[in-house]
Amino acid sequence: MSAIEMRNIVKEYGDGFKAVNDVSLDIADGEFMILVGPSGCGKSTLLRMIVGLEDITSGDMLIGGDRVNEKAPRDRNLSMVFQNYALYPHLTVFENIAFPLRLMKGISEDEIKRRVSEAAGMLELNEHLDRKPANLSGGQRQRVAMGRAIVRQVNAFLFDEPLSNLDAKLRGQMRTEISRMQRRLGTTTVYVTHDQTEAMTLGDRVAVLRRGYLQQVASPRELYEQP
Ligand code: ADP
Ligand code: ADP
């Protein structure tokens, strides 16, 4: 069974413009799927329909075999990491990472501490748990956003250009960390990027969108290595 299955997904905005047009795509359990394509081709819209932040005009979205078209975001059990981190400025690193756990019922404080510490350890944040986001570097903030995404078990991680605000050196480091983390957790991942190096090093497969259509799905090697 696919982790995420899209069947003939269409997103039509009010003016009749189809931002996503008849996209069918199966993402396997544990697969790292990259979404690429020129600006405006529908990548974010597609990601937002998977998460449930955008209604689907027609077609079916299945997560773990369940049709989720009408399911609220919180009932889809997914984690999304945004380009701009979306951290809560008034909360400490610990509380930012713990946030998704606080929304779950029946988790003890000890369990929350254990899980936050585990996620923070993976991301080298254990020294910074009492700090506020304003006192962190860009790379550390992005790590906190990742920590929040991995702190509970989810059906999939969704990344919307998570490294585009970082400098080249940090991007390289974070790329390695994301890869390691995803392999270790084995969580299905959909990752939007403009960066060919990210697509090549992270992706099991790359889906190419163009003007709302799915133009090609291939391995990074097939796509980027010229004959
Ligand atoms: P990408 O993420 O690939 O840059 P988007 O998914 O953000 O592309 O946008 C796809 C297309 O849909 C673009 O042409 C954009 O202008 C259009 N679009 C996005 N949001 C809306 C909206 N709320 N209303 C109308 N058109 C939109
Ligand atoms: P909305 O328009 O509902 O505020 P956004 O697109 O801004 O949604 O954010 C999408 C998701 O990101 C929200 O559902 C929320 O879980 C998370 N989010 C938004 N703002 C913050 C924030 N300041 N800190 C942490 N998470 C946030």
CSV table of C-alpha atoms and ligand atoms in Angstrom, one decimal:
chain,number,residue,atom,x,y,z
A,1,MET,CA,0.0,0.0,0.0
A,2,SER,CA,1.2,3.5,-0.8
A,3,ALA,CA,1.8,6.0,2.0
A,4,ILE,CA,0.4,8.8,-0.1
A,5,GLU,CA,-1.7,8.2,-3.2
A,6,MET,CA,-3.0,11.0,-5.4
A,7,ARG,CA,-5.6,10.2,-7.9
A,8,ASN,CA,-6.4,12.7,-10.6
A,9,ILE,CA,-6.0,15.7,-8.3
A,10,VAL,CA,-7.3,19.0,-9.5
A,11,LYS,CA,-7.1,22.4,-7.8
A,12,GLU,CA,-9.1,25.1,-9.5
A,13,TYR,CA,-9.1,28.6,-8.0
A,14,GLY,CA,-12.1,31.0,-8.1
A,15,ASP,CA,-11.3,32.4,-11.5
A,16,GLY,CA,-11.3,28.9,-13.1
A,17,PHE,CA,-7.5,28.7,-13.2
A,18,LYS,CA,-6.2,25.2,-12.6
A,19,ALA,CA,-3.1,25.4,-10.4
A,20,VAL,CA,-2.9,21.6,-10.2
A,21,ASN,CA,-4.3,19.6,-13.1
A,22,ASP,CA,-5.0,15.9,-13.1
A,23,VAL,CA,-2.1,14.9,-11.0
A,24,SER,CA,-1.8,11.2,-10.1
A,25,LEU,CA,1.2,10.1,-8.0
A,26,ASP,CA,1.9,7.2,-5.7
A,27,ILE,CA,4.5,7.7,-2.9
A,28,ALA,CA,5.7,4.5,-1.3
A,29,ASP,CA,6.0,3.9,2.4
A,30,GLY,CA,9.3,5.3,3.5
A,31,GLU,CA,10.1,6.9,0.2
A,32,PHE,CA,11.8,10.3,-0.1
A,33,MET,CA,9.9,12.1,-2.9
A,34,ILE,CA,11.2,15.4,-4.3
A,35,LEU,CA,8.9,17.9,-6.0
A,36,VAL,CA,10.5,20.3,-8.5
A,37,GLY,CA,9.3,22.7,-11.2
A,38,PRO,CA,9.4,26.4,-12.1
A,39,SER,CA,7.9,29.0,-9.8
A,40,GLY,CA,4.1,28.9,-10.0
A,41,CYS,CA,3.8,25.3,-11.3
A,42,GLY,CA,1.7,24.2,-8.3
A,43,LYS,CA,4.2,22.6,-5.9
A,44,SER,CA,3.0,24.5,-2.8
A,45,THR,CA,-0.6,24.0,-3.7
A,46,LEU,CA,-0.1,20.3,-4.0
A,47,LEU,CA,1.8,20.1,-0.7
A,48,ARG,CA,-1.0,22.1,1.0
A,49,MET,CA,-3.6,19.7,-0.4
A,50,ILE,CA,-1.7,16.8,1.1
A,51,VAL,CA,-1.6,18.5,4.5
A,52,GLY,CA,-5.2,19.7,4.2
A,53,LEU,CA,-4.6,23.4,4.2
A,54,GLU,CA,-6.2,23.7,0.8
A,55,ASP,CA,-9.4,22.1,-0.5
A,56,ILE,CA,-9.2,19.6,-3.4
A,57,THR,CA,-11.5,20.6,-6.3
A,58,SER,CA,-11.7,17.0,-7.7
A,59,GLY,CA,-9.8,13.7,-7.4
A,60,ASP,CA,-8.9,11.7,-4.4
A,61,MET,CA,-6.1,12.0,-1.8
A,62,LEU,CA,-5.3,8.9,0.2
A,63,ILE,CA,-3.0,8.7,3.1
A,64,GLY,CA,-2.2,5.2,4.4
A,65,GLY,CA,-5.1,3.9,2.2
A,66,ASP,CA,-7.7,6.3,3.8
A,67,ARG,CA,-9.4,8.9,1.7
A,68,VAL,CA,-8.7,12.2,3.4
A,69,ASN,CA,-10.3,14.8,1.1
A,70,GLU,CA,-12.6,16.0,3.9
A,71,LYS,CA,-10.3,15.4,6.8
A,72,ALA,CA,-9.0,18.3,8.8
A,73,PRO,CA,-5.2,18.8,8.9
A,74,ARG,CA,-4.9,17.6,12.5
A,75,ASP,CA,-6.6,14.3,11.6
A,76,ARG,CA,-4.1,13.5,8.9
A,77,ASN,CA,-1.2,13.0,11.2
A,78,LEU,CA,1.4,14.7,9.1
A,79,SER,CA,4.3,17.1,9.9
A,80,MET,CA,5.0,20.1,7.8
A,81,VAL,CA,8.2,22.2,7.8
A,82,PHE,CA,8.0,25.6,6.3
A,83,GLN,CA,10.7,27.8,4.7
A,84,ASN,CA,10.1,30.5,7.3
A,85,TYR,CA,10.3,28.0,10.3
A,86,ALA,CA,7.0,29.2,11.8
A,87,LEU,CA,8.3,29.0,15.4
A,88,TYR,CA,6.4,30.4,18.3
A,89,PRO,CA,8.5,33.4,19.4
A,90,HIS,CA,7.2,33.5,23.0
A,91,LEU,CA,8.0,29.8,23.6
A,92,THR,CA,11.3,28.2,24.5
A,93,VAL,CA,13.0,25.7,22.2
A,94,PHE,CA,11.8,22.9,24.5
A,95,GLU,CA,8.1,24.1,24.3
A,96,ASN,CA,8.3,24.7,20.5
A,97,ILE,CA,9.4,21.1,20.0
A,98,ALA,CA,7.0,19.8,22.6
A,99,PHE,CA,4.1,21.7,21.0
A,100,PRO,CA,2.6,18.8,18.9
A,101,LEU,CA,2.8,16.5,21.9
A,102,ARG,CA,0.8,19.0,24.1
A,103,LEU,CA,-2.0,18.7,21.6
A,104,MET,CA,-2.2,15.0,22.1
A,105,LYS,CA,-4.1,13.4,24.9
A,106,GLY,CA,-2.7,11.1,27.5
A,107,ILE,CA,1.0,11.8,27.3
A,108,SER,CA,2.7,12.3,30.6
A,109,GLU,CA,5.2,15.1,31.3
A,110,ASP,CA,7.9,12.5,31.6
A,111,GLU,CA,7.1,11.1,28.2
A,112,ILE,CA,7.1,14.6,26.7
A,113,LYS,CA,10.6,15.3,28.2
A,114,ARG,CA,11.9,12.0,27.0
A,115,ARG,CA,10.7,12.5,23.4
A,116,VAL,CA,11.8,16.2,23.2
A,117,SER,CA,15.2,15.2,24.5
A,118,GLU,CA,15.5,12.5,21.9
A,119,ALA,CA,14.5,14.8,19.0
A,120,ALA,CA,16.7,17.6,20.3
A,121,GLY,CA,19.6,15.1,20.7
A,122,MET,CA,19.3,14.1,17.0
A,123,LEU,CA,19.5,17.7,16.0
A,124,GLU,CA,22.1,18.8,18.5
A,125,LEU,CA,19.8,21.2,20.3
A,126,ASN,CA,20.0,19.8,23.8
A,127,GLU,CA,22.2,22.8,24.9
A,128,HIS,CA,19.6,25.3,23.7
A,129,LEU,CA,16.3,24.0,25.1
A,130,ASP,CA,15.7,27.0,27.4
A,131,ARG,CA,16.4,29.6,24.7
A,132,LYS,CA,13.8,31.6,22.7
A,133,PRO,CA,13.9,31.6,18.9
A,134,ALA,CA,15.1,35.2,18.8
A,135,ASN,CA,18.3,34.1,20.4
A,136,LEU,CA,19.1,31.3,17.9
A,137,SER,CA,20.9,31.3,14.6
A,138,GLY,CA,19.0,30.6,11.4
A,139,GLY,CA,20.3,27.1,11.3
A,140,GLN,CA,19.3,26.4,14.9
A,141,ARG,CA,15.8,27.8,14.2
A,142,GLN,CA,15.5,25.5,11.3
A,143,ARG,CA,16.6,22.6,13.5
A,144,VAL,CA,13.9,23.5,16.0
A,145,ALA,CA,11.3,23.4,13.2
A,146,MET,CA,12.6,19.9,12.3
A,147,GLY,CA,12.5,18.9,16.0
A,148,ARG,CA,8.9,19.8,16.1
A,149,ALA,CA,8.2,17.8,13.0
A,150,ILE,CA,9.9,14.6,14.2
A,151,VAL,CA,8.8,14.6,17.9
A,152,ARG,CA,5.8,12.5,17.3
A,153,GLN,CA,5.3,9.6,14.9
A,154,VAL,CA,3.5,10.8,11.7
A,155,ASN,CA,2.4,9.3,8.4
A,156,ALA,CA,4.7,11.7,6.5
A,157,PHE,CA,7.0,14.7,6.6
A,158,LEU,CA,6.2,17.5,4.2
A,159,PHE,CA,9.0,20.1,3.5
A,160,ASP,CA,8.4,23.3,1.6
A,161,GLU,CA,11.9,24.6,0.6
A,162,PRO,CA,13.1,24.2,4.2
A,163,LEU,CA,16.7,25.3,3.5
A,164,SER,CA,16.3,28.1,1.1
A,165,ASN,CA,16.9,30.8,3.8
A,166,LEU,CA,20.2,29.3,4.9
A,167,ASP,CA,23.7,30.0,3.6
A,168,ALA,CA,25.4,27.5,1.4
A,169,LYS,CA,27.5,25.9,4.1
A,170,LEU,CA,24.6,25.5,6.5
A,171,ARG,CA,22.5,24.1,3.6
A,172,GLY,CA,25.1,21.4,3.1
A,173,GLN,CA,25.1,20.5,6.7
A,174,MET,CA,21.3,20.4,7.1
A,175,ARG,CA,21.0,18.4,3.9
A,176,THR,CA,23.2,15.7,5.5
A,177,GLU,CA,21.2,15.9,8.7
A,178,ILE,CA,17.8,15.6,6.9
A,179,SER,CA,19.0,12.7,5.0
A,180,ARG,CA,20.3,10.9,8.1
A,181,MET,CA,17.2,11.7,10.1
A,182,GLN,CA,14.8,10.5,7.4
A,183,ARG,CA,16.7,7.2,6.8
A,184,ARG,CA,16.9,6.6,10.6
A,185,LEU,CA,13.2,7.3,11.1
A,186,GLY,CA,12.1,5.7,7.8
A,187,THR,CA,9.3,8.3,7.5
A,188,THR,CA,7.7,8.9,4.1
A,189,THR,CA,8.8,12.4,2.9
A,190,VAL,CA,7.6,14.9,0.3
A,191,TYR,CA,10.1,17.7,-0.2
A,192,VAL,CA,9.7,20.8,-2.4
A,193,THR,CA,13.0,22.4,-3.6
A,194,HIS,CA,14.6,24.5,-6.3
A,195,ASP,CA,18.0,23.1,-5.5
A,196,GLN,CA,19.3,20.4,-7.8
A,197,THR,CA,21.9,19.2,-5.2
A,198,GLU,CA,19.2,18.7,-2.7
A,199,ALA,CA,17.1,16.8,-5.2
A,200,MET,CA,20.0,14.6,-6.2
A,201,THR,CA,21.3,13.8,-2.7
A,202,LEU,CA,18.0,13.4,-0.9
A,203,GLY,CA,15.5,12.1,-3.4
A,204,ASP,CA,14.6,8.5,-4.1
A,205,ARG,CA,12.5,9.9,-6.9
A,206,VAL,CA,11.8,13.3,-8.3
A,207,ALA,CA,8.4,14.5,-9.6
A,208,VAL,CA,8.5,17.3,-12.1
A,209,LEU,CA,5.5,19.7,-12.2
A,210,ARG,CA,4.9,22.1,-15.1
A,211,ARG,CA,1.9,24.4,-15.2
A,212,GLY,CA,0.0,22.2,-12.9
A,213,TYR,CA,0.7,19.0,-14.8
A,214,LEU,CA,2.9,16.2,-13.6
A,215,GLN,CA,5.4,16.1,-16.4
A,216,GLN,CA,7.8,13.3,-15.3
A,217,VAL,CA,8.6,11.1,-12.4
A,218,ALA,CA,12.1,9.7,-12.4
A,219,SER,CA,15.1,8.8,-10.2
A,220,PRO,CA,17.5,11.7,-9.7
A,221,ARG,CA,20.1,9.9,-11.8
A,222,GLU,CA,17.7,9.5,-14.7
A,223,LEU,CA,16.7,13.1,-14.5
A,224,TYR,CA,20.0,14.9,-14.0
A,225,GLU,CA,22.7,12.8,-15.4
A,226,GLN,CA,23.2,13.6,-19.0
A,227,PRO,CA,24.0,10.7,-21.3
B,1,ADP,P1,4.7,26.9,-6.7
B,1,ADP,O1,4.7,26.5,-5.3
B,1,ADP,O2,5.1,25.9,-7.7
B,1,ADP,O3,5.5,28.2,-6.9
B,1,ADP,P2,2.0,27.6,-6.2
B,1,ADP,O4,1.4,26.3,-5.9
B,1,ADP,O5,2.3,28.5,-5.2
B,1,ADP,O6,3.2,27.3,-7.2
B,1,ADP,O7,1.0,28.3,-7.3
B,1,ADP,C1,0.5,27.7,-8.4
B,1,ADP,C2,-0.3,28.6,-9.2
B,1,ADP,O8,-1.5,28.9,-8.6
B,1,ADP,C3,0.3,30.0,-9.5
B,1,ADP,O9,0.1,30.4,-10.8
B,1,ADP,C4,-0.3,30.9,-8.5
B,1,ADP,O10,-0.3,32.2,-8.9
B,1,ADP,C5,-1.7,30.3,-8.4
B,1,ADP,N1,-2.3,30.5,-7.1
B,1,ADP,C6,-1.8,30.2,-5.9
B,1,ADP,N2,-2.7,30.5,-4.9
B,1,ADP,C7,-3.7,31.1,-5.5
B,1,ADP,C8,-5.0,31.6,-5.0
B,1,ADP,N3,-5.3,31.6,-3.7
B,1,ADP,N4,-5.8,32.1,-5.9
B,1,ADP,C9,-5.6,32.1,-7.2
B,1,ADP,N5,-4.4,31.6,-7.7
B,1,ADP,C10,-3.5,31.1,-6.9
B,2,ADP,P1,-2.9,30.0,9.3
B,2,ADP,O1,-3.2,30.8,8.2
B,2,ADP,O2,-4.0,29.1,9.8
B,2,ADP,O3,-2.3,30.7,10.5
B,2,ADP,P2,-0.3,29.2,8.4
B,2,ADP,O4,-0.2,28.9,6.9
B,2,ADP,O5,0.2,30.5,8.9
B,2,ADP,O6,-1.8,28.9,8.8
B,2,ADP,O7,0.4,28.1,9.2
B,2,ADP,C1,0.2,26.7,8.9
B,2,ADP,C2,0.5,25.9,10.1
B,2,ADP,O8,1.7,26.3,10.7
B,2,ADP,C3,-0.5,26.1,11.2
B,2,ADP,O9,-1.5,25.2,11.2
B,2,ADP,C4,0.3,26.0,12.5
B,2,ADP,O10,0.3,24.6,12.9
B,2,ADP,C5,1.7,26.3,12.1
B,2,ADP,N1,2.0,27.7,12.6
B,2,ADP,C6,1.5,28.8,12.1
B,2,ADP,N2,2.1,29.9,12.8
B,2,ADP,C7,2.9,29.3,13.6
B,2,ADP,C8,3.8,29.9,14.6
B,2,ADP,N3,3.9,31.2,14.8
B,2,ADP,N4,4.5,29.0,15.3
B,2,ADP,C9,4.4,27.7,15.1
B,2,ADP,N5,3.6,27.1,14.2
B,2,ADP,C10,2.9,27.9,13.5
